[in-house]
Amino acid sequence: MALSDTTEIHQFPCLNDNFGVLIHDRESGTTIAIDVPEATTYEKALSEKGWNLTHILITHHHWDHVQGLGDLKQATGATVYGPARSRQKIAELDRTVEDGDHIKCGPYEIKAIATPGHTLDQISWYVPEIGMAHTGDTLFSLGCGRVFEGDKEMMWSSLEKLIHQLPDDTSIYCGHEYTEANAKFALTIEPGNADLQARAEEVGRIRASGGATLPTTMSVEKATNPFLRAGEASVADALGMSGKSAAEIFAEIRTRKDNA
Ligand SMILES: [Zn+2]
């Protein structure tokens, strides 16, 4: 049986607007957590599912992604993988990865894609066999992370990397439920984008009923996310920036969002 047939992905809210994500393979019992905003919520999710945690993957060093790591590691004995750049910052790391490394977690072969900008250590985790990726605080639905440690050019290069490396049908999970606010901002950049209008309506409906707007897909984001669309002529036109580079247009959109 294909790995995609035996895999279940469980996403649940943590803290105010973070996500917890568990990937579970029924055949091998492998269970992978991505980021640990809080240990108690993860422990509850694991016990409800009856899953034993075997691996933890970390996207970056921010407190709202690693706060529960020590307790969860201690409670489960899971092996922790994370960015080599944060070896000094995250004491619980057992193995570290650099851009392009592949790690084996049970039956899953997982690729580390370095996507710096929000932080310098940021890793996006890609699991090709099940067509999913977790982009941490780099790519959000209809948005992208604030640029804290890198610069805007670096962030744009990271988003371009995701555009090139992740197929359109990849399911995208990320660190935060920011989609509703992102949709409002995205419409200020491309008010005439029909795909964006439809997605904004869908997001409004989902949030009104208390649901999650993630996962999304690369194809949805390519059609609607203004940050991923910085290279599109229509976006350059909408901003009155025709002839400028995608990196310059991305920087303008990021600046507008920071000041929104
Ligand atoms: Zn962060």
CSV table of C-alpha atoms and ligand atoms in Angstrom, one decimal:
chain,number,residue,atom,x,y,z
A,1,MET,CA,0.0,0.0,0.0
A,2,ALA,CA,1.2,3.5,-0.8
A,3,LEU,CA,2.4,5.6,2.1
A,4,SER,CA,-0.2,8.2,1.2
A,5,ASP,CA,-2.9,5.6,1.9
A,6,THR,CA,-1.6,4.7,5.4
A,7,THR,CA,-0.9,8.3,6.4
A,8,GLU,CA,-3.2,10.5,8.6
A,9,ILE,CA,-2.3,14.2,9.2
A,10,HIS,CA,-3.9,15.8,12.3
A,11,GLN,CA,-3.8,19.6,12.6
A,12,PHE,CA,-5.0,21.3,15.8
A,13,PRO,CA,-4.9,24.9,17.2
A,14,CYS,CA,-2.2,25.7,19.8
A,15,LEU,CA,-1.8,29.0,21.8
A,16,ASN,CA,-3.7,31.9,20.3
A,17,ASP,CA,-3.2,31.3,16.6
A,18,ASN,CA,-0.5,28.7,16.2
A,19,PHE,CA,-1.0,25.2,14.8
A,20,GLY,CA,0.1,21.8,16.0
A,21,VAL,CA,0.7,19.2,13.2
A,22,LEU,CA,1.0,15.4,13.6
A,23,ILE,CA,1.8,13.0,10.7
A,24,HIS,CA,1.0,9.4,11.5
A,25,ASP,CA,1.7,6.2,9.5
A,26,ARG,CA,-0.7,3.4,10.5
A,27,GLU,CA,1.6,0.7,9.1
A,28,SER,CA,4.8,1.5,11.0
A,29,GLY,CA,3.3,3.5,13.9
A,30,THR,CA,5.6,6.4,13.0
A,31,THR,CA,4.3,9.7,14.4
A,32,ILE,CA,6.0,13.0,13.6
A,33,ALA,CA,5.2,16.4,15.2
A,34,ILE,CA,6.1,19.6,13.5
A,35,ASP,CA,6.9,22.4,15.9
A,36,VAL,CA,5.7,22.4,19.6
A,37,PRO,CA,4.0,25.6,20.6
A,38,GLU,CA,2.8,23.8,23.8
A,39,ALA,CA,3.4,20.4,25.1
A,40,THR,CA,0.0,19.8,26.8
A,41,THR,CA,-2.0,20.3,23.7
A,42,TYR,CA,0.2,17.8,21.8
A,43,GLU,CA,0.0,15.3,24.6
A,44,LYS,CA,-3.8,15.5,24.6
A,45,ALA,CA,-3.9,15.1,20.8
A,46,LEU,CA,-1.6,12.1,20.9
A,47,SER,CA,-3.5,10.4,23.6
A,48,GLU,CA,-6.9,11.0,21.9
A,49,LYS,CA,-5.4,9.5,18.7
A,50,GLY,CA,-3.6,6.7,20.6
A,51,TRP,CA,-0.4,7.6,18.8
A,52,ASN,CA,3.2,7.3,20.2
A,53,LEU,CA,5.4,10.2,19.1
A,54,THR,CA,8.6,9.1,17.4
A,55,HIS,CA,10.0,12.2,15.8
A,56,ILE,CA,9.8,16.0,16.2
A,57,LEU,CA,10.7,18.4,13.4
A,58,ILE,CA,11.4,22.1,14.2
A,59,THR,CA,11.1,24.9,11.7
A,60,HIS,CA,12.8,27.7,13.6
A,61,HIS,CA,13.8,28.9,17.0
A,62,HIS,CA,11.0,31.3,17.9
A,63,TRP,CA,9.4,30.6,21.3
A,64,ASP,CA,6.0,30.0,20.0
A,65,HIS,CA,7.4,27.0,17.9
A,66,VAL,CA,9.6,25.4,20.5
A,67,GLN,CA,8.1,26.4,23.9
A,68,GLY,CA,6.7,22.9,24.5
A,69,LEU,CA,9.7,21.0,23.0
A,70,GLY,CA,11.5,20.1,26.2
A,71,ASP,CA,8.5,18.7,28.0
A,72,LEU,CA,7.2,16.8,24.9
A,73,LYS,CA,10.6,15.3,24.2
A,74,GLN,CA,10.9,14.2,27.8
A,75,ALA,CA,7.4,12.8,27.9
A,76,THR,CA,7.8,10.8,24.6
A,77,GLY,CA,11.5,10.2,24.0
A,78,ALA,CA,11.0,11.4,20.4
A,79,THR,CA,14.1,12.2,18.3
A,80,VAL,CA,14.3,16.0,17.5
A,81,TYR,CA,15.5,17.4,14.2
A,82,GLY,CA,16.0,21.1,13.5
A,83,PRO,CA,18.1,23.7,11.8
A,84,ALA,CA,21.9,23.5,12.2
A,85,ARG,CA,21.9,27.3,12.5
A,86,SER,CA,20.0,27.0,15.8
A,87,ARG,CA,22.2,24.3,17.4
A,88,GLN,CA,23.1,26.8,20.1
A,89,LYS,CA,19.6,28.2,20.6
A,90,ILE,CA,17.6,24.9,20.8
A,91,ALA,CA,19.1,22.7,23.4
A,92,GLU,CA,16.8,19.7,22.6
A,93,LEU,CA,18.0,19.1,19.0
A,94,ASP,CA,19.4,15.6,18.5
A,95,ARG,CA,20.1,16.0,14.8
A,96,THR,CA,20.5,19.1,12.7
A,97,VAL,CA,19.9,19.7,9.0
A,98,GLU,CA,21.2,22.1,6.3
A,99,ASP,CA,19.5,23.1,3.1
A,100,GLY,CA,18.8,20.1,0.9
A,101,ASP,CA,19.4,17.5,3.5
A,102,HIS,CA,17.1,14.4,3.5
A,103,ILE,CA,16.2,12.7,6.8
A,104,LYS,CA,14.5,9.4,7.3
A,105,CYS,CA,11.6,9.2,9.8
A,106,GLY,CA,10.3,5.7,9.8
A,107,PRO,CA,9.0,5.2,6.2
A,108,TYR,CA,9.1,8.9,5.4
A,109,GLU,CA,12.0,10.5,3.5
A,110,ILE,CA,11.8,14.2,4.4
A,111,LYS,CA,13.6,17.1,2.7
A,112,ALA,CA,14.8,20.1,4.5
A,113,ILE,CA,14.5,23.3,2.4
A,114,ALA,CA,16.2,26.3,4.0
A,115,THR,CA,13.9,29.3,3.6
A,116,PRO,CA,15.5,32.1,5.6
A,117,GLY,CA,14.1,35.6,6.0
A,118,HIS,CA,11.6,35.5,8.9
A,119,THR,CA,14.6,34.0,10.8
A,120,LEU,CA,18.0,33.0,9.5
A,121,ASP,CA,17.5,29.4,10.7
A,122,GLN,CA,14.1,28.8,9.1
A,123,ILE,CA,13.6,25.3,7.6
A,124,SER,CA,10.6,24.2,5.5
A,125,TRP,CA,9.9,20.5,5.7
A,126,TYR,CA,8.8,18.7,2.5
A,127,VAL,CA,7.5,15.1,2.4
A,128,PRO,CA,7.2,14.3,-1.3
A,129,GLU,CA,5.7,10.8,-0.9
A,130,ILE,CA,2.6,12.2,0.8
A,131,GLY,CA,2.6,15.5,-1.1
A,132,MET,CA,2.8,17.7,1.9
A,133,ALA,CA,5.0,20.5,3.2
A,134,HIS,CA,5.2,22.5,6.4
A,135,THR,CA,6.5,26.0,5.7
A,136,GLY,CA,6.8,27.3,9.3
A,137,ASP,CA,6.6,31.1,9.4
A,138,THR,CA,7.9,31.5,5.8
A,139,LEU,CA,4.8,30.9,3.7
A,140,PHE,CA,1.3,31.4,5.2
A,141,SER,CA,-2.0,31.1,3.3
A,142,LEU,CA,-2.4,34.5,1.5
A,143,GLY,CA,0.7,35.8,3.3
A,144,CYS,CA,4.2,35.3,4.4
A,145,GLY,CA,6.1,35.8,7.6
A,146,ARG,CA,7.4,39.1,8.8
A,147,VAL,CA,11.1,39.6,7.9
A,148,PHE,CA,12.9,39.8,11.3
A,149,GLU,CA,16.4,38.4,10.9
A,150,GLY,CA,17.0,38.3,7.2
A,151,ASP,CA,16.1,40.9,4.6
A,152,LYS,CA,13.3,41.2,2.0
A,153,GLU,CA,15.5,39.9,-0.8
A,154,MET,CA,16.4,36.8,1.2
A,155,MET,CA,12.7,36.2,1.9
A,156,TRP,CA,11.8,36.5,-1.7
A,157,SER,CA,14.5,34.0,-2.7
A,158,SER,CA,13.1,31.6,-0.1
A,159,LEU,CA,9.5,32.0,-1.5
A,160,GLU,CA,10.9,31.5,-5.1
A,161,LYS,CA,12.6,28.3,-3.8
A,162,LEU,CA,9.2,27.0,-2.6
A,163,ILE,CA,7.6,28.0,-5.9
A,164,HIS,CA,10.2,25.9,-7.8
A,165,GLN,CA,10.5,22.9,-5.4
A,166,LEU,CA,7.0,22.3,-4.4
A,167,PRO,CA,4.5,20.9,-7.0
A,168,ASP,CA,1.2,22.6,-7.4
A,169,ASP,CA,-0.8,19.9,-5.7
A,170,THR,CA,1.4,20.0,-2.5
A,171,SER,CA,-0.7,20.4,0.7
A,172,ILE,CA,0.8,23.4,2.6
A,173,TYR,CA,0.7,23.5,6.4
A,174,CYS,CA,2.3,26.4,8.3
A,175,GLY,CA,2.8,27.9,11.7
A,176,HIS,CA,-0.2,30.3,12.0
A,177,GLU,CA,-3.9,30.8,11.3
A,178,TYR,CA,-3.5,34.4,9.9
A,179,THR,CA,-5.5,33.8,6.8
A,180,GLU,CA,-8.5,36.1,7.4
A,181,ALA,CA,-6.4,39.2,8.1
A,182,ASN,CA,-4.1,38.2,5.2
A,183,ALA,CA,-7.1,38.0,2.8
A,184,LYS,CA,-8.1,41.6,3.7
A,185,PHE,CA,-4.6,42.8,2.9
A,186,ALA,CA,-4.3,40.7,-0.3
A,187,LEU,CA,-7.5,42.3,-1.6
A,188,THR,CA,-5.8,45.8,-1.3
A,189,ILE,CA,-3.1,44.6,-3.6
A,190,GLU,CA,-5.2,42.7,-6.2
A,191,PRO,CA,-8.9,43.7,-5.7
A,192,GLY,CA,-9.7,42.4,-9.2
A,193,ASN,CA,-8.3,38.9,-8.7
A,194,ALA,CA,-11.3,36.6,-9.0
A,195,ASP,CA,-9.5,33.6,-7.4
A,196,LEU,CA,-8.5,35.7,-4.5
A,197,GLN,CA,-12.1,37.1,-4.1
A,198,ALA,CA,-13.4,33.5,-4.0
A,199,ARG,CA,-10.7,32.4,-1.5
A,200,ALA,CA,-11.4,35.4,0.7
A,201,GLU,CA,-15.1,34.4,0.8
A,202,GLU,CA,-14.3,30.8,1.6
A,203,VAL,CA,-11.9,31.9,4.3
A,204,GLY,CA,-14.6,34.1,5.9
A,205,ARG,CA,-17.0,31.2,5.9
A,206,ILE,CA,-14.5,28.8,7.4
A,207,ARG,CA,-13.5,31.2,10.2
A,208,ALA,CA,-17.1,32.2,11.0
A,209,SER,CA,-17.7,28.5,11.8
A,210,GLY,CA,-14.5,28.2,13.8
A,211,GLY,CA,-12.7,26.0,11.3
A,212,ALA,CA,-9.1,26.1,10.1
A,213,THR,CA,-8.1,27.6,6.7
A,214,LEU,CA,-5.0,25.4,6.5
A,215,PRO,CA,-3.8,23.3,4.8
A,216,THR,CA,-3.9,25.1,1.6
A,217,THR,CA,-2.1,24.1,-1.7
A,218,MET,CA,0.6,25.6,-3.8
A,219,SER,CA,-1.8,26.1,-6.7
A,220,VAL,CA,-4.2,28.0,-4.5
A,221,GLU,CA,-1.4,30.2,-3.1
A,222,LYS,CA,0.1,30.8,-6.6
A,223,ALA,CA,-3.2,32.1,-7.8
A,224,THR,CA,-4.1,34.2,-4.7
A,225,ASN,CA,-1.1,35.0,-2.4
A,226,PRO,CA,0.2,38.4,-3.4
A,227,PHE,CA,3.7,37.6,-1.9
A,228,LEU,CA,4.0,34.6,-4.2
A,229,ARG,CA,2.7,36.6,-7.1
A,230,ALA,CA,5.3,39.3,-6.9
A,231,GLY,CA,6.7,38.1,-10.3
A,232,GLU,CA,3.3,38.4,-12.1
A,233,ALA,CA,2.9,41.2,-14.5
A,234,SER,CA,-0.7,41.8,-13.2
A,235,VAL,CA,0.6,42.5,-9.7
A,236,ALA,CA,3.3,44.9,-11.0
A,237,ASP,CA,0.6,46.7,-13.0
A,238,ALA,CA,-1.7,46.9,-10.0
A,239,LEU,CA,1.1,48.5,-8.0
A,240,GLY,CA,2.2,50.8,-10.7
A,241,MET,CA,5.6,49.1,-10.7
A,242,SER,CA,5.8,47.6,-14.2
A,243,GLY,CA,9.4,46.9,-15.2
A,244,LYS,CA,10.6,46.4,-11.6
A,245,SER,CA,12.0,43.1,-10.5
A,246,ALA,CA,10.0,40.6,-8.6
A,247,ALA,CA,12.2,41.1,-5.6
A,248,GLU,CA,11.5,44.9,-5.6
A,249,ILE,CA,7.8,44.2,-6.0
A,250,PHE,CA,7.9,41.7,-3.1
A,251,ALA,CA,9.7,44.2,-1.0
A,252,GLU,CA,7.0,46.8,-1.7
A,253,ILE,CA,4.2,44.4,-0.8
A,254,ARG,CA,6.0,43.3,2.4
A,255,THR,CA,6.5,47.0,3.4
A,256,ARG,CA,2.8,47.8,2.8
A,257,LYS,CA,1.8,44.7,4.9
A,258,ASP,CA,4.1,45.8,7.7
A,259,ASN,CA,2.5,49.2,7.8
A,260,ALA,CA,-1.1,48.0,7.3
B,1,ZN,ZN,8.3,32.8,14.0
